[in-house]
mmCIF file of C-alpha atoms in Angstrom:
data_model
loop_
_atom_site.group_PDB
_atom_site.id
_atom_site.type_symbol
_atom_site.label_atom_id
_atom_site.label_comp_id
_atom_site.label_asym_id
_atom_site.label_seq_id
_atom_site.Cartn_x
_atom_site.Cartn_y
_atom_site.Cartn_z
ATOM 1 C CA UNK A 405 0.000 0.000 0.000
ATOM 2 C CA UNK A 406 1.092 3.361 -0.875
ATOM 3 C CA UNK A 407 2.158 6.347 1.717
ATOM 4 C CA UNK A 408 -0.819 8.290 0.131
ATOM 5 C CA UNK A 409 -3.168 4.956 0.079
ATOM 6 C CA UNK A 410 -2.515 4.859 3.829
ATOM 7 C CA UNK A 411 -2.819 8.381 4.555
ATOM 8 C CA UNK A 412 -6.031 8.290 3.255
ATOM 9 C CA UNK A 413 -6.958 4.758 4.569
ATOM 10 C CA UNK A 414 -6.527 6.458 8.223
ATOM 11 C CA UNK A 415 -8.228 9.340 7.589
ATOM 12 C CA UNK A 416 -11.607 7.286 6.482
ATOM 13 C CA UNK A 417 -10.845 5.894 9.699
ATOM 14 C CA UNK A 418 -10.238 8.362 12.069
ATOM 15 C CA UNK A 419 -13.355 10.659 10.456
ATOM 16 C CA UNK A 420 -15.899 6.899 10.499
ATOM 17 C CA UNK A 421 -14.582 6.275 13.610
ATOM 18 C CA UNK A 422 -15.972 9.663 14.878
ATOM 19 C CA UNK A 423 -19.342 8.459 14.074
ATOM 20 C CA UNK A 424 -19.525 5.393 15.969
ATOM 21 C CA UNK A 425 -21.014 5.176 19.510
ATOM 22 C CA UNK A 426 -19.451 3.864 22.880
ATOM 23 C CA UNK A 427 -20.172 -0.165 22.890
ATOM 24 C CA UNK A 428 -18.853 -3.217 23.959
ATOM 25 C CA UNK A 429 -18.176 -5.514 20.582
ATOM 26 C CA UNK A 430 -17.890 -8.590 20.461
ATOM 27 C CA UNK A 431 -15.901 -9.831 17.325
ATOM 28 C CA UNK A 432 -16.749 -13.630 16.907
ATOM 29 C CA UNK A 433 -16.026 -15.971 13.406
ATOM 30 C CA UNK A 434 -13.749 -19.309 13.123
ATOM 31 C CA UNK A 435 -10.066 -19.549 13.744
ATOM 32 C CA UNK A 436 -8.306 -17.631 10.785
ATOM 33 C CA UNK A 437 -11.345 -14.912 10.297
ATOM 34 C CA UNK A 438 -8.812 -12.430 11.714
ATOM 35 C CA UNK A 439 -10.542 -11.839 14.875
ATOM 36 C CA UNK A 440 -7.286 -10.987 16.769
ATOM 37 C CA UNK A 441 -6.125 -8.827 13.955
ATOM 38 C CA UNK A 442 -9.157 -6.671 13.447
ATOM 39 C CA UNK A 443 -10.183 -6.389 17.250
ATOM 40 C CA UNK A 444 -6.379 -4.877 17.755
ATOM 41 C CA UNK A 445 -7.145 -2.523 14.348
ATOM 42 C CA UNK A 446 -10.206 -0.987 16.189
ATOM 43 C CA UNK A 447 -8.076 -0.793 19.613
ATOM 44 C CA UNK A 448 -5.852 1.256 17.765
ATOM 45 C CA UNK A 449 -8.586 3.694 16.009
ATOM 46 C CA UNK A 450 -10.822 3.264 18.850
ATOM 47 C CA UNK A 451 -8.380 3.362 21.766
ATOM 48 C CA UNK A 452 -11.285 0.918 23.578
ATOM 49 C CA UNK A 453 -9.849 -1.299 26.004
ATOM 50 C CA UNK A 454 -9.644 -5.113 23.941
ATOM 51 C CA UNK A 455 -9.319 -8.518 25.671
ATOM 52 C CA UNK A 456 -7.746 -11.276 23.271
ATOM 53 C CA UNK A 457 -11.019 -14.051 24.111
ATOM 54 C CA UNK A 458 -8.324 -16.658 23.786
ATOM 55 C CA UNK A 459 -6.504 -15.603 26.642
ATOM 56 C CA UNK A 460 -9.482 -16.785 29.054
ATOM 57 C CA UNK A 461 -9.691 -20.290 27.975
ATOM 58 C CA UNK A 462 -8.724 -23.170 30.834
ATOM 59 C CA UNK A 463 -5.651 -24.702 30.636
ATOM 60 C CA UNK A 464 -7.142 -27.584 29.699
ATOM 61 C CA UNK A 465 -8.803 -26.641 26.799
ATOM 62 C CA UNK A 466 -5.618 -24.901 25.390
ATOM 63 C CA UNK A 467 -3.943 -28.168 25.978
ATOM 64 C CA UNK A 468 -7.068 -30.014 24.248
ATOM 65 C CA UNK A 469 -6.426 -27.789 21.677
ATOM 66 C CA UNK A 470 -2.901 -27.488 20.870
ATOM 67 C CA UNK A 471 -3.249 -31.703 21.167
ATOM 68 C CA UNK A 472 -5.400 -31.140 17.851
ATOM 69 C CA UNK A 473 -8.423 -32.365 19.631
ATOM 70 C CA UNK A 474 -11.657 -30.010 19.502
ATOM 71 C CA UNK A 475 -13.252 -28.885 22.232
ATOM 72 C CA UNK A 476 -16.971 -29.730 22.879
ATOM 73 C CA UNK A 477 -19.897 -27.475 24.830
ATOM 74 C CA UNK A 478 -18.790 -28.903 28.973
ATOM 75 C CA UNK A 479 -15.036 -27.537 27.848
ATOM 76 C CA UNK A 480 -16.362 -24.326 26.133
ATOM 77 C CA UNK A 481 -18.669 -23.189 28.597
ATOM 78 C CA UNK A 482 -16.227 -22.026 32.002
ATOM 79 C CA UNK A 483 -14.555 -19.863 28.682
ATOM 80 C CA UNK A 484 -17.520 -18.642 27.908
ATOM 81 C CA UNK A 485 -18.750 -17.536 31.250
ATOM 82 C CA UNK A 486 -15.322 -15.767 31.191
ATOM 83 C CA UNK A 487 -16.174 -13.780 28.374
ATOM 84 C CA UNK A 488 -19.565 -12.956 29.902
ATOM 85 C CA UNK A 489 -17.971 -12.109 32.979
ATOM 86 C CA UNK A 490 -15.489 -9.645 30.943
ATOM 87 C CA UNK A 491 -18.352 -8.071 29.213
ATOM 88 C CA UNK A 492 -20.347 -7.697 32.317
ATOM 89 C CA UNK A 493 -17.544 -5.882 34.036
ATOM 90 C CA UNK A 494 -16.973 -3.226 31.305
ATOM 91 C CA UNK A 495 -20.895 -2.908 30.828
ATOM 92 C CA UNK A 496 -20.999 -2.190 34.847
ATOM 93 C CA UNK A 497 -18.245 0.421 34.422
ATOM 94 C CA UNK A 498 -19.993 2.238 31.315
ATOM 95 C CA UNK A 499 -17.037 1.702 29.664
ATOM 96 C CA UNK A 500 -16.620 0.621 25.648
ATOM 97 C CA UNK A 501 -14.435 -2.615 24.999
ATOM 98 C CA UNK A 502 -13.389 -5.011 22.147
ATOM 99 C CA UNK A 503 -13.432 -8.951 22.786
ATOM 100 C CA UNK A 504 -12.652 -12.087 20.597
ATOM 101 C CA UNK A 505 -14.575 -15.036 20.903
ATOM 102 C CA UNK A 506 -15.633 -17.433 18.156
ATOM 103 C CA UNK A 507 -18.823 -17.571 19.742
ATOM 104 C CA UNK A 508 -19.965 -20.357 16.774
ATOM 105 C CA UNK A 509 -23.033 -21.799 18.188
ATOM 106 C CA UNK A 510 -26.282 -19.244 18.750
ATOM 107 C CA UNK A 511 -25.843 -21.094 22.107
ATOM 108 C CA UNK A 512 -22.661 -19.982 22.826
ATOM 109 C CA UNK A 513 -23.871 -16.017 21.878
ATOM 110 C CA UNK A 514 -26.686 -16.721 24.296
ATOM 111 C CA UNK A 515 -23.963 -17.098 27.086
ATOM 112 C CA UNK A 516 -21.567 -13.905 26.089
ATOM 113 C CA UNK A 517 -24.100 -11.788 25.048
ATOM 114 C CA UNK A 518 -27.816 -13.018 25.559
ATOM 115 C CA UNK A 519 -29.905 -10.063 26.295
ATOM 116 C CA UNK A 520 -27.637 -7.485 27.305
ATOM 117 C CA UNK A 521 -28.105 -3.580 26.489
ATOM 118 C CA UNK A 522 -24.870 -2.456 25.146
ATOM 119 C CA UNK A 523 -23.330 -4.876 23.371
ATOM 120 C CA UNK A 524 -22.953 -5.463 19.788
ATOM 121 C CA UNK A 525 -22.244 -8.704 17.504
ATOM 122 C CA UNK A 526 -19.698 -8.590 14.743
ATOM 123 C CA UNK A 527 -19.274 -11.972 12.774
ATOM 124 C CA UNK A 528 -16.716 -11.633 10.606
ATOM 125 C CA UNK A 529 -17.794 -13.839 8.214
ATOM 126 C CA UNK A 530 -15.118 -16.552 5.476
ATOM 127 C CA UNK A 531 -15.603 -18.879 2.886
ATOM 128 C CA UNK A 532 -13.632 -21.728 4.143
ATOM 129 C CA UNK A 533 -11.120 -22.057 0.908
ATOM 130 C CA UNK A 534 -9.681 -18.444 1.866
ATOM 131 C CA UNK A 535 -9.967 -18.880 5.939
ATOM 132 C CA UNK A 536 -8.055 -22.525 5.091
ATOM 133 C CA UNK A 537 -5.230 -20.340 2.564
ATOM 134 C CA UNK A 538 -4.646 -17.741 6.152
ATOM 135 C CA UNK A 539 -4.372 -20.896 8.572
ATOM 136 C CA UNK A 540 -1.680 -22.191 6.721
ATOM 137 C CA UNK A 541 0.146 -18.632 6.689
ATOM 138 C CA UNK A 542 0.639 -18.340 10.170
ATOM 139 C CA UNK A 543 1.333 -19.353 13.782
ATOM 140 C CA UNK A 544 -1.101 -19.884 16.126
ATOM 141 C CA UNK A 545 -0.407 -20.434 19.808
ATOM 142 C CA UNK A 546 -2.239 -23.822 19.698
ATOM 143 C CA UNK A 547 -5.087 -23.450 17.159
ATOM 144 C CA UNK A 548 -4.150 -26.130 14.504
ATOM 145 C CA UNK A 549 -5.449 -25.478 10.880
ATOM 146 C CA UNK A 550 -6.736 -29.138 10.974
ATOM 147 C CA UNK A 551 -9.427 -28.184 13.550
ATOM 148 C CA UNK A 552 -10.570 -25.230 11.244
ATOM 149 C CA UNK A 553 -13.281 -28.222 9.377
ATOM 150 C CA UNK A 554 -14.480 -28.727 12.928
ATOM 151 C CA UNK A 555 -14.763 -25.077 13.028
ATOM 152 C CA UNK A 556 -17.097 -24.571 10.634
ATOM 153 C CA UNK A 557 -19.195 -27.581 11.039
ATOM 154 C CA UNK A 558 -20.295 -25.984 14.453
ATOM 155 C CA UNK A 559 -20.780 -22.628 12.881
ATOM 156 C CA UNK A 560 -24.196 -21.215 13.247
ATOM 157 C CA UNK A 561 -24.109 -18.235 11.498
ATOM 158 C CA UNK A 562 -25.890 -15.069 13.240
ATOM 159 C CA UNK A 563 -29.448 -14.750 12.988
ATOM 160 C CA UNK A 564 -31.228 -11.438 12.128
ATOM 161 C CA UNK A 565 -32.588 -11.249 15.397
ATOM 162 C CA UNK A 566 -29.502 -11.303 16.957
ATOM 163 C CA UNK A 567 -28.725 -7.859 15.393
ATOM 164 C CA UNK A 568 -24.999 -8.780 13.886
ATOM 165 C CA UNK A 569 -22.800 -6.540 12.109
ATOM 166 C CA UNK A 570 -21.666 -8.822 9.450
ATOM 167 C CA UNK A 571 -18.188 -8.092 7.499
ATOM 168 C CA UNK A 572 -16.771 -10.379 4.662
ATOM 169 C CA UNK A 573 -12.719 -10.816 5.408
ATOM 170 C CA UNK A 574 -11.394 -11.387 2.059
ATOM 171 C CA UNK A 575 -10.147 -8.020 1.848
ATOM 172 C CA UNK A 576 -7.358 -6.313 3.385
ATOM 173 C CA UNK A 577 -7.538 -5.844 7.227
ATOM 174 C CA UNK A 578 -8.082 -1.597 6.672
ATOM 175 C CA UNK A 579 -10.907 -2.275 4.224
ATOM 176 C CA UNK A 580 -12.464 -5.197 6.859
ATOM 177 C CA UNK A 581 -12.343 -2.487 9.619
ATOM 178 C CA UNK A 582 -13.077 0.870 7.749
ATOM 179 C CA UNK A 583 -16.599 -1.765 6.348
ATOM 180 C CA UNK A 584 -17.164 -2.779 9.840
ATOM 181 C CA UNK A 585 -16.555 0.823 11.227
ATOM 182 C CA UNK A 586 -19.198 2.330 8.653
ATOM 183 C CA UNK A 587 -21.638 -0.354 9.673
ATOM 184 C CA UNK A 588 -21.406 0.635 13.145
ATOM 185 C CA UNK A 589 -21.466 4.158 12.622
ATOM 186 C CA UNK A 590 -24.554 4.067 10.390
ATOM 187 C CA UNK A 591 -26.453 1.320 12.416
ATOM 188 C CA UNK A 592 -26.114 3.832 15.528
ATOM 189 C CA UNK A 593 -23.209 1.727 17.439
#
């Protein structure tokens, strides 16, 4: 990208990100949507406090994980109370915030966010075939690419009703987040 391509890549940043009101987001999608990537973009614009969702996973289930073994509903849910319980505590402190989580099963969103006044849903959303091409082109902690089929076999994608913001990642990361930051800004936050 060109100086003057990223000059004026931040400034459609900067002046969208003007626009959007204080929330707590919660960036879900399967290993390789660039969850961790984007969620630190919008820290940066934003200057919200983010939490890598990753980070609150048992020791167990990284272990499960990095084994190459998926983890099923009993080991997801003690993460995903720990994502509620992050949410919960930046909600009670009126304060905005960024999260991960793949949050693939309707279920699982039920947990994290459920009914909850202040929060908003952001599926960044793959075709598997491009999501597959950025597993292989990286290093995970202990997410192996072979557990990306798993991945999307549990996805439930977000229903209207749940109110997501829905980006396509087969851009570049500053096109995924300026998109997501205009959908923000014009659905009100």
């Amino acid at each position: 990208m060109s100086a003057a391509s990223q000059s004026d890549t931040a400034a459609r940043e900067k002046a969208v990100a003007a626009r959007v009101a204080p929330t707590v987001l919660v960036l879900m999608g399967v290993s390789g949507s660039g969850k961790s990537t984007v969620a630190q973009e919008l820290h940066r614009v934003l200057g919200w406090p983010f939490q890598e969702g990753d980070d609150l996973h048992p020791s167990a289930n990284v272990e499960k994980m990095r084994s190459g073994r998926p983890l099923d509903d009993q080991d997801r849910l003690p993460w995903l109370e720990a994502v509620a319980g992050w949410i919960d505590r930046q909600l009670a402190a009126h304060q905005p915030g960024i999260i991960t989580c793949s949050n693939l099963k309707r279920a699982y969103r039920e947990i994290t966010i459920g009914s909850r006044r202040g929060v908003r849903l952001v599926y960044l959303k793959g075709d598997e075939p491009v999501i597959q091409g950025r597993m292989l082109n990286r290093v995970h902690r202990y997410m192996p690419p072979s557990l990306l089929g798993s991945q999307f076999d549990t996805l439930e994608e977000p229903a209207e009703d749940e109110h997501p913001i829905t980006v396509l990642v087969h851009g570049s990361i500053a096109e995924t987040v300026v998109k997501l930051l205009t959908q923000l800004a014009e659905s009100g936050g």
